PDB file of C-alpha atoms in Angstrom:
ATOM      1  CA  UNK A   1     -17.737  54.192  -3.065  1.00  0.00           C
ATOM      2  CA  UNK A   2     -17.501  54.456   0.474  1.00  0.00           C
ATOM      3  CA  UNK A   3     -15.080  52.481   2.791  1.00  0.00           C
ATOM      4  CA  UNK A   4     -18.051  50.456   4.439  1.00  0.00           C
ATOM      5  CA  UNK A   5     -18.971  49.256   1.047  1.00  0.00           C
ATOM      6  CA  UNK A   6     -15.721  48.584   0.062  1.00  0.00           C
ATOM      7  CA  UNK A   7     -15.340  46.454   3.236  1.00  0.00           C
ATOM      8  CA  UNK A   8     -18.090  44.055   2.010  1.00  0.00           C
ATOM      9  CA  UNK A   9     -16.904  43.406  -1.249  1.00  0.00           C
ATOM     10  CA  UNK A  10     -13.580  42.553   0.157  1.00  0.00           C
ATOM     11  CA  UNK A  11     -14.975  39.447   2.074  1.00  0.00           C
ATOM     12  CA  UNK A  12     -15.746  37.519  -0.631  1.00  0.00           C
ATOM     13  CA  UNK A  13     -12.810  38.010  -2.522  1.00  0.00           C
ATOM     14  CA  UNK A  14     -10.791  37.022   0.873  1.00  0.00           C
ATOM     15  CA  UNK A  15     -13.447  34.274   0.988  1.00  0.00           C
ATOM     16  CA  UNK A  16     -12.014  33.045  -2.818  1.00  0.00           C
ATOM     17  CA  UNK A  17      -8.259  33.893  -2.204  1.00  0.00           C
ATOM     18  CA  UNK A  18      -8.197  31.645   1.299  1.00  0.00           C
ATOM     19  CA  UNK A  19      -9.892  28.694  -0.617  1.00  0.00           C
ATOM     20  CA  UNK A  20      -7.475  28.355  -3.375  1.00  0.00           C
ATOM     21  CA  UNK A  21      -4.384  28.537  -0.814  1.00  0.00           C
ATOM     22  CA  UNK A  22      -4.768  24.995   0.146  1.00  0.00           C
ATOM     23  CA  UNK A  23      -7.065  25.273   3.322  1.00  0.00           C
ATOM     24  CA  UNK A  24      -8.896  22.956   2.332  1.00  0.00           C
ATOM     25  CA  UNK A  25      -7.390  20.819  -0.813  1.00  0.00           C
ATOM     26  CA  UNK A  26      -4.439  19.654   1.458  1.00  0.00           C
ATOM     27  CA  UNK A  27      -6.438  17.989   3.978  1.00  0.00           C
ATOM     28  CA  UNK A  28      -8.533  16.886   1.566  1.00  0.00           C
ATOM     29  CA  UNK A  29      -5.894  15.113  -0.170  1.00  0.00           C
ATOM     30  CA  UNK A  30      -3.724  14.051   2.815  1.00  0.00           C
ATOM     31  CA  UNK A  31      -7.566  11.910   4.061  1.00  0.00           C
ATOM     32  CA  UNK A  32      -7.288  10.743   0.514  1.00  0.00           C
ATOM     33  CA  UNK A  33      -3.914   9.164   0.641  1.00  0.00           C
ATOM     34  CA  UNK A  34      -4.266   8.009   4.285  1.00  0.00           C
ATOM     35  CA  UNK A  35      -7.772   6.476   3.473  1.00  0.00           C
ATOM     36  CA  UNK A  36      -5.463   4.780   0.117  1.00  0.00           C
ATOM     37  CA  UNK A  37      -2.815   3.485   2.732  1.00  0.00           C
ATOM     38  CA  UNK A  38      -6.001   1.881   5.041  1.00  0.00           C
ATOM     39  CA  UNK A  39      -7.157   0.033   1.377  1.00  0.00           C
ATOM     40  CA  UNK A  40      -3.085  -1.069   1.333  1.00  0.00           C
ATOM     41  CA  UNK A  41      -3.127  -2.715   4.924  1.00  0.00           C
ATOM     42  CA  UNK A  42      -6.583  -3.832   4.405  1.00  0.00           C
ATOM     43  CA  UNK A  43      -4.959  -5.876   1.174  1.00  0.00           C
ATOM     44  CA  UNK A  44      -2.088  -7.590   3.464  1.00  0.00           C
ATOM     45  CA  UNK A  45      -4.188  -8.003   6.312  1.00  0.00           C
ATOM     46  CA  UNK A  46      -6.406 -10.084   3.544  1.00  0.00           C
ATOM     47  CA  UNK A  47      -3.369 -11.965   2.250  1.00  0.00           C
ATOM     48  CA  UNK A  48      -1.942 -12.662   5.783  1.00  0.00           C
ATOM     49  CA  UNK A  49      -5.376 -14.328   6.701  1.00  0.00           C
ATOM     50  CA  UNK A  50      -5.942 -16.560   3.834  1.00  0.00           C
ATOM     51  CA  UNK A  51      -2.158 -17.702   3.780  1.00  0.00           C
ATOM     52  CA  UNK A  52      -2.918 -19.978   6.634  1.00  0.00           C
ATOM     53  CA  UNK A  53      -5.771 -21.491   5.106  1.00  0.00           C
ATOM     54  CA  UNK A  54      -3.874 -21.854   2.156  1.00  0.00           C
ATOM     55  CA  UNK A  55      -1.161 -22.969   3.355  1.00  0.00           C
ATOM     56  CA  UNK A  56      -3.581 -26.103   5.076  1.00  0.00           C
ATOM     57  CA  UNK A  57      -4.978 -27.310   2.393  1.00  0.00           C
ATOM     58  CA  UNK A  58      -2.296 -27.513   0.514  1.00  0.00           C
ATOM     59  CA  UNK A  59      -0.856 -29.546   2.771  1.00  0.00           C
ATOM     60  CA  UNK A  60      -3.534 -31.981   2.994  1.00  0.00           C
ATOM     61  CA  UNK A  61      -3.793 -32.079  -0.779  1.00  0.00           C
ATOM     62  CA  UNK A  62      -0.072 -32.288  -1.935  1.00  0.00           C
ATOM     63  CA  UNK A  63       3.494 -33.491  -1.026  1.00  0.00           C
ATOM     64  CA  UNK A  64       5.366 -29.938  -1.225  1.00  0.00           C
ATOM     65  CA  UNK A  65       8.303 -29.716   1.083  1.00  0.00           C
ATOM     66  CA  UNK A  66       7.600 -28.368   4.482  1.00  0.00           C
ATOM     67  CA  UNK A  67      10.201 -26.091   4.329  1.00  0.00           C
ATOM     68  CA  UNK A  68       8.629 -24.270   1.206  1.00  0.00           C
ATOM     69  CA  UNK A  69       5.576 -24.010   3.609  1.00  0.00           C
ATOM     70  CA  UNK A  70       7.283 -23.018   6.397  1.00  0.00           C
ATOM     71  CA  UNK A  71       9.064 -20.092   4.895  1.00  0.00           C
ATOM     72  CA  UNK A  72       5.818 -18.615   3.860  1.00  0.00           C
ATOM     73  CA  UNK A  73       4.271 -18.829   7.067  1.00  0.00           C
ATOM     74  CA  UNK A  74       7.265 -17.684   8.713  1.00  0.00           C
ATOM     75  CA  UNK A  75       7.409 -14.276   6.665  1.00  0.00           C
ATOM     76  CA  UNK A  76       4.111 -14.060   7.088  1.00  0.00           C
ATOM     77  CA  UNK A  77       4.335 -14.250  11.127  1.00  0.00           C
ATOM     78  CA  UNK A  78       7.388 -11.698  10.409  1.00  0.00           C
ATOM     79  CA  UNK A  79       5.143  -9.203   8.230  1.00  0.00           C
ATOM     80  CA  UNK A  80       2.178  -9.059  10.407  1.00  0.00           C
ATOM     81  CA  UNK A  81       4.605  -7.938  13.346  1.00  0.00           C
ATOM     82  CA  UNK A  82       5.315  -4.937  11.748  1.00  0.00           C
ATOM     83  CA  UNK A  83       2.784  -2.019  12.319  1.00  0.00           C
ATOM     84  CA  UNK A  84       2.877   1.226   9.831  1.00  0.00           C
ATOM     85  CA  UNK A  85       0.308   3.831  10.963  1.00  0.00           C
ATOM     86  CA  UNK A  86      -1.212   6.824   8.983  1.00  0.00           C
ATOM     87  CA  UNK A  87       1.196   9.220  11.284  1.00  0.00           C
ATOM     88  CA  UNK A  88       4.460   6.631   9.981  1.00  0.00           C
ATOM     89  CA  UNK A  89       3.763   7.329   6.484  1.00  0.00           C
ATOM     90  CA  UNK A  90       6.151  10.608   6.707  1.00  0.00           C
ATOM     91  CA  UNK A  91       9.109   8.262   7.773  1.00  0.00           C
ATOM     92  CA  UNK A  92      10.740   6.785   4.998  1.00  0.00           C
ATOM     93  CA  UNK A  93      12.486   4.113   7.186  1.00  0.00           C
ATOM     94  CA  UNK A  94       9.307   2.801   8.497  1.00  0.00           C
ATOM     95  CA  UNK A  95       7.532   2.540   5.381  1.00  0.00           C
ATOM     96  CA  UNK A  96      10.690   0.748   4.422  1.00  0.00           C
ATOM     97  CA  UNK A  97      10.367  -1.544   6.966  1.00  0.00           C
ATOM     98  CA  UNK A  98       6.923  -2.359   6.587  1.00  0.00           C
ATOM     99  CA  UNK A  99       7.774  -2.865   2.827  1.00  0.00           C
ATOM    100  CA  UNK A 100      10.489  -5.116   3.770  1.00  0.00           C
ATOM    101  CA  UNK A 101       8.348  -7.258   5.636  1.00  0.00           C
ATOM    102  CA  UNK A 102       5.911  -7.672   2.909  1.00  0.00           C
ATOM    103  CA  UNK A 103       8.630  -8.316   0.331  1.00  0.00           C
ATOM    104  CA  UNK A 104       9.679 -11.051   2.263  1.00  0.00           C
ATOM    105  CA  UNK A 105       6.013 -12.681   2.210  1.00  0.00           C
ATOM    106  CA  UNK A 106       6.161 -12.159  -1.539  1.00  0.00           C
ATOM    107  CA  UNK A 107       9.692 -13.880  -2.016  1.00  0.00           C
ATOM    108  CA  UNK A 108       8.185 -16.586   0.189  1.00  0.00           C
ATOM    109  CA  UNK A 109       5.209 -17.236  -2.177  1.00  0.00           C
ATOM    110  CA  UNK A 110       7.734 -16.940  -5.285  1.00  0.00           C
ATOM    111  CA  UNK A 111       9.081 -19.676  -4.004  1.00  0.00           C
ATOM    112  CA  UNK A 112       5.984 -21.457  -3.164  1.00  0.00           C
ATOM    113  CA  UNK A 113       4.436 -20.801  -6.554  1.00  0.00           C
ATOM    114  CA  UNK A 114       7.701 -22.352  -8.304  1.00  0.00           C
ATOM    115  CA  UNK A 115       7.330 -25.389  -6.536  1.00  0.00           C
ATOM    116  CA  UNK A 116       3.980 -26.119  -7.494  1.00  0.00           C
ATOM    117  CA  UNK A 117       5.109 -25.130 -10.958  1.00  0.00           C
ATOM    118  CA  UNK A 118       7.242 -27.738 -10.628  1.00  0.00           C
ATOM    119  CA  UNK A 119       5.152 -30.439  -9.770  1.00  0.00           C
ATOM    120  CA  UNK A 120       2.557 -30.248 -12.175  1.00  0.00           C
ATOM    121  CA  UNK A 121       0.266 -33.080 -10.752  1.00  0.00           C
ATOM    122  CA  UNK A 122      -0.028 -30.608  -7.749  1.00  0.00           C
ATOM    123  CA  UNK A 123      -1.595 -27.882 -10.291  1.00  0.00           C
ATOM    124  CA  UNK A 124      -3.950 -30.210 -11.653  1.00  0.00           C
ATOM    125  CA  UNK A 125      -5.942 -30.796  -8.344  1.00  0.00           C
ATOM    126  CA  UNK A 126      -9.048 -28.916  -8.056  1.00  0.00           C
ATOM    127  CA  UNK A 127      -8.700 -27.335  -4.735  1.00  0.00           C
ATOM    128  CA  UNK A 128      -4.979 -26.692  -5.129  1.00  0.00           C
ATOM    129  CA  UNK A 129      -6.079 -24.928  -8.393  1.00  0.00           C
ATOM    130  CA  UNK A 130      -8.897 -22.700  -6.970  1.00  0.00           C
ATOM    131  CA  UNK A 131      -6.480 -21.768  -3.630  1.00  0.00           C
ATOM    132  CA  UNK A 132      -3.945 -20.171  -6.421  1.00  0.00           C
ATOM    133  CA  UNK A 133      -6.696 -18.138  -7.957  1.00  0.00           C
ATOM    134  CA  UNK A 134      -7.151 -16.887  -4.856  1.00  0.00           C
ATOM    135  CA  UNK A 135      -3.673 -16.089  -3.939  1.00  0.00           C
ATOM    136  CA  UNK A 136      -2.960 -14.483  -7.542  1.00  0.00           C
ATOM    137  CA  UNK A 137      -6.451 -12.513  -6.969  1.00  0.00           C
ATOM    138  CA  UNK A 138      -5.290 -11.178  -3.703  1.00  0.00           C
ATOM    139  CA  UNK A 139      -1.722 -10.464  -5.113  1.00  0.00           C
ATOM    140  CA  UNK A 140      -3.331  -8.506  -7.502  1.00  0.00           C
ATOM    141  CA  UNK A 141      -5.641  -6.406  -4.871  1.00  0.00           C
ATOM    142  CA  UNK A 142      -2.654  -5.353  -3.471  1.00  0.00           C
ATOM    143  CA  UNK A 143      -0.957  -4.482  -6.657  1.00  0.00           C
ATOM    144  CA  UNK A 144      -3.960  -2.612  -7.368  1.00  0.00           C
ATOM    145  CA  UNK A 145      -4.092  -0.821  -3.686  1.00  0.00           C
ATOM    146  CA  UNK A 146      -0.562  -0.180  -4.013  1.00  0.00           C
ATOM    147  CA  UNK A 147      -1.021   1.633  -7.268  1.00  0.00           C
ATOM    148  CA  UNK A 148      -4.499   3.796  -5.936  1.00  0.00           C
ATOM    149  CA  UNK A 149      -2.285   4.513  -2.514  1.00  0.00           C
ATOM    150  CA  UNK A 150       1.255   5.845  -4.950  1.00  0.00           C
ATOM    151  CA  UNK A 151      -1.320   7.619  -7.137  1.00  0.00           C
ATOM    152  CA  UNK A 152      -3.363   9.622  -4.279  1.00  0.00           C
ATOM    153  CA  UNK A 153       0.597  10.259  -2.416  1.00  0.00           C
ATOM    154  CA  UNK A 154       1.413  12.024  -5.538  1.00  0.00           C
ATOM    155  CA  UNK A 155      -1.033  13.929  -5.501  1.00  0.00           C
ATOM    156  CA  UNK A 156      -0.998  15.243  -2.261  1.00  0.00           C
ATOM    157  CA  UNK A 157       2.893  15.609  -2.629  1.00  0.00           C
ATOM    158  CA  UNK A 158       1.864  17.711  -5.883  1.00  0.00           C
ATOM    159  CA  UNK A 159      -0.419  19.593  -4.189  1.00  0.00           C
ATOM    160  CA  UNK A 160       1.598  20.917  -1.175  1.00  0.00           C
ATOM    161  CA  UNK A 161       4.723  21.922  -3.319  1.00  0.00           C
ATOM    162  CA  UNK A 162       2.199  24.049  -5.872  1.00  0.00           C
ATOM    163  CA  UNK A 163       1.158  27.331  -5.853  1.00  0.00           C
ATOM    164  CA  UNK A 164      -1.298  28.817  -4.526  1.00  0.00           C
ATOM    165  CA  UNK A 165      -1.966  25.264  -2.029  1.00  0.00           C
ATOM    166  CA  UNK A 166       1.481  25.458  -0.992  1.00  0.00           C
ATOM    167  CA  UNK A 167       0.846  29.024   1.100  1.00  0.00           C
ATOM    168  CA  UNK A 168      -1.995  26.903   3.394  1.00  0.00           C
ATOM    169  CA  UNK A 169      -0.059  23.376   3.271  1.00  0.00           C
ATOM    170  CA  UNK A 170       3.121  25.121   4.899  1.00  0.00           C
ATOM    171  CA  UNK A 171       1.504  28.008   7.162  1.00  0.00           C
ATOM    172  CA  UNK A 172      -1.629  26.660   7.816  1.00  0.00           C
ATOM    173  CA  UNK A 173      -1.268  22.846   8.117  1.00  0.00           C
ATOM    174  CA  UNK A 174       2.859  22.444   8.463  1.00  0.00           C
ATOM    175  CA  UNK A 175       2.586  19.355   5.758  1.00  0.00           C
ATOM    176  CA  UNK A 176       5.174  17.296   4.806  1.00  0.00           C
ATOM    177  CA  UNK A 177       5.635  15.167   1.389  1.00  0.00           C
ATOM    178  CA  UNK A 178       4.213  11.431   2.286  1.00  0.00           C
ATOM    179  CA  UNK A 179       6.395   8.626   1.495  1.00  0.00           C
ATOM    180  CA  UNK A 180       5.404   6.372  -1.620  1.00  0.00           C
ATOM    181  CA  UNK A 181       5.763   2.486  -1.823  1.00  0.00           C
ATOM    182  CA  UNK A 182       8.394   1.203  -3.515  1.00  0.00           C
ATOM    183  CA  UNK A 183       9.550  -2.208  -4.894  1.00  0.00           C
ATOM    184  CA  UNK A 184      12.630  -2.710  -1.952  1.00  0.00           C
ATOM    185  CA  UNK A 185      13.237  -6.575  -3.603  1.00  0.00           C
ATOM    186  CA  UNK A 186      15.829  -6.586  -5.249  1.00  0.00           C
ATOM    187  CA  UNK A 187      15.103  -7.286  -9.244  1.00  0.00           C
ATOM    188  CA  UNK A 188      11.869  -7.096  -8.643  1.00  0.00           C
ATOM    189  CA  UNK A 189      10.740  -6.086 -11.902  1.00  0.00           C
ATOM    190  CA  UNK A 190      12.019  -9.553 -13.235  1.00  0.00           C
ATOM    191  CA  UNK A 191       9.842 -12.681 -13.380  1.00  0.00           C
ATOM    192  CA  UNK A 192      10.966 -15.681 -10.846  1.00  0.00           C
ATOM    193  CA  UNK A 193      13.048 -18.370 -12.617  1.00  0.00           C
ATOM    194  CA  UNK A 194      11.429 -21.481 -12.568  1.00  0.00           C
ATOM    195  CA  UNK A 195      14.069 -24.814 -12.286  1.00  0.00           C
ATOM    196  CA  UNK A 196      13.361 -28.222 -12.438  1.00  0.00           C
TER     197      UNK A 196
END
């Protein structure tokens, strides 16, 4: 075999050991993640929008207290201040913040759920009824997004600390592990108490 057809075969087989070395994977998967993060925002920009609307016709159909009302729509001013980018998602303190915010909104519509819960001629009006399917539906979009954008972080984070994709994620592309969202209220795994 001579060297100049030795030379040829050794393309392709260059060819198959730069392709599974991450080139390609860890971009891949990084677009993946950030594309999962756009769904995430895309859910709280959703909820942010409706809450007013909510938030009006409940008032027009019930007695709740206004401060109940005005605590949502003050957390929700307070989380739609607060701007994570694709780039951010590397900084653990700015995800935090942005989940911070958002936690906030949630603990605001705990509250605002409980005091419907409490009133239950409130419950049985039609359009009060229909406007908390729609705020449970979009509560569970971002549940949902949440999950798809933690899923698609771990695997990127996988990917870029595995051989062989961990050669082109560190010399080739300089990657770093993306942050994952997190639960940051506290007790969140328990259900709100309800008191009459």
């Amino acid at each position: 075999m001579t060297f100049r057809s030795a030379r040829w075969m050794i393309i392709p087989v260059a060819a198959m050991s730069l392709s599974a070395c991450g080139i390609n994977s860890v971009p891949t998967k990084e677009e993946a993640a950030k594309a999962k993060w756009a769904n995430v925002e895309a859910a709280y920009q959703r909820r942010a929008d409706l809450i007013p609307n909510l938030v009006e016709t409940a008032k027009g159909a019930s007695q709740i207290e206004q401060s109940t009302l005005e605590g949502v729509m003050q957390a929700r001013a307070s989380a739609t201040q607060i701007k994570l980018s694709t780039d951010d998602l590397n900084s653990p303190e700015k995800v935090q913040a942005f989940q911070q915010a958002q936690g906030q909104v949630t603990g605001a519509l705990g509250r605002l759920i409980a005091t419907v819960e409490a009133y239950p001629t409130l419950a049985s009006q039609a359009r009060f009824a229909d406007l908390m399917t729609q705020l449970e539906g979009t509560e569970n979009r971002i549940n949902v997004s949440v999950q798809d954008y933690n899923g698609a972080v771990q695997d990127y984070n996988t990917t870029i600390r595995t051989f062989p994709d961990i050669i082109g994620a560190k010399i080739v592309h300089g990657a770093k592990p993306m942050t994952p969202y997190r639960a940051v209220t506290p007790n969140a795994n328990q259900a709100p108490t309800v008191k009459f």
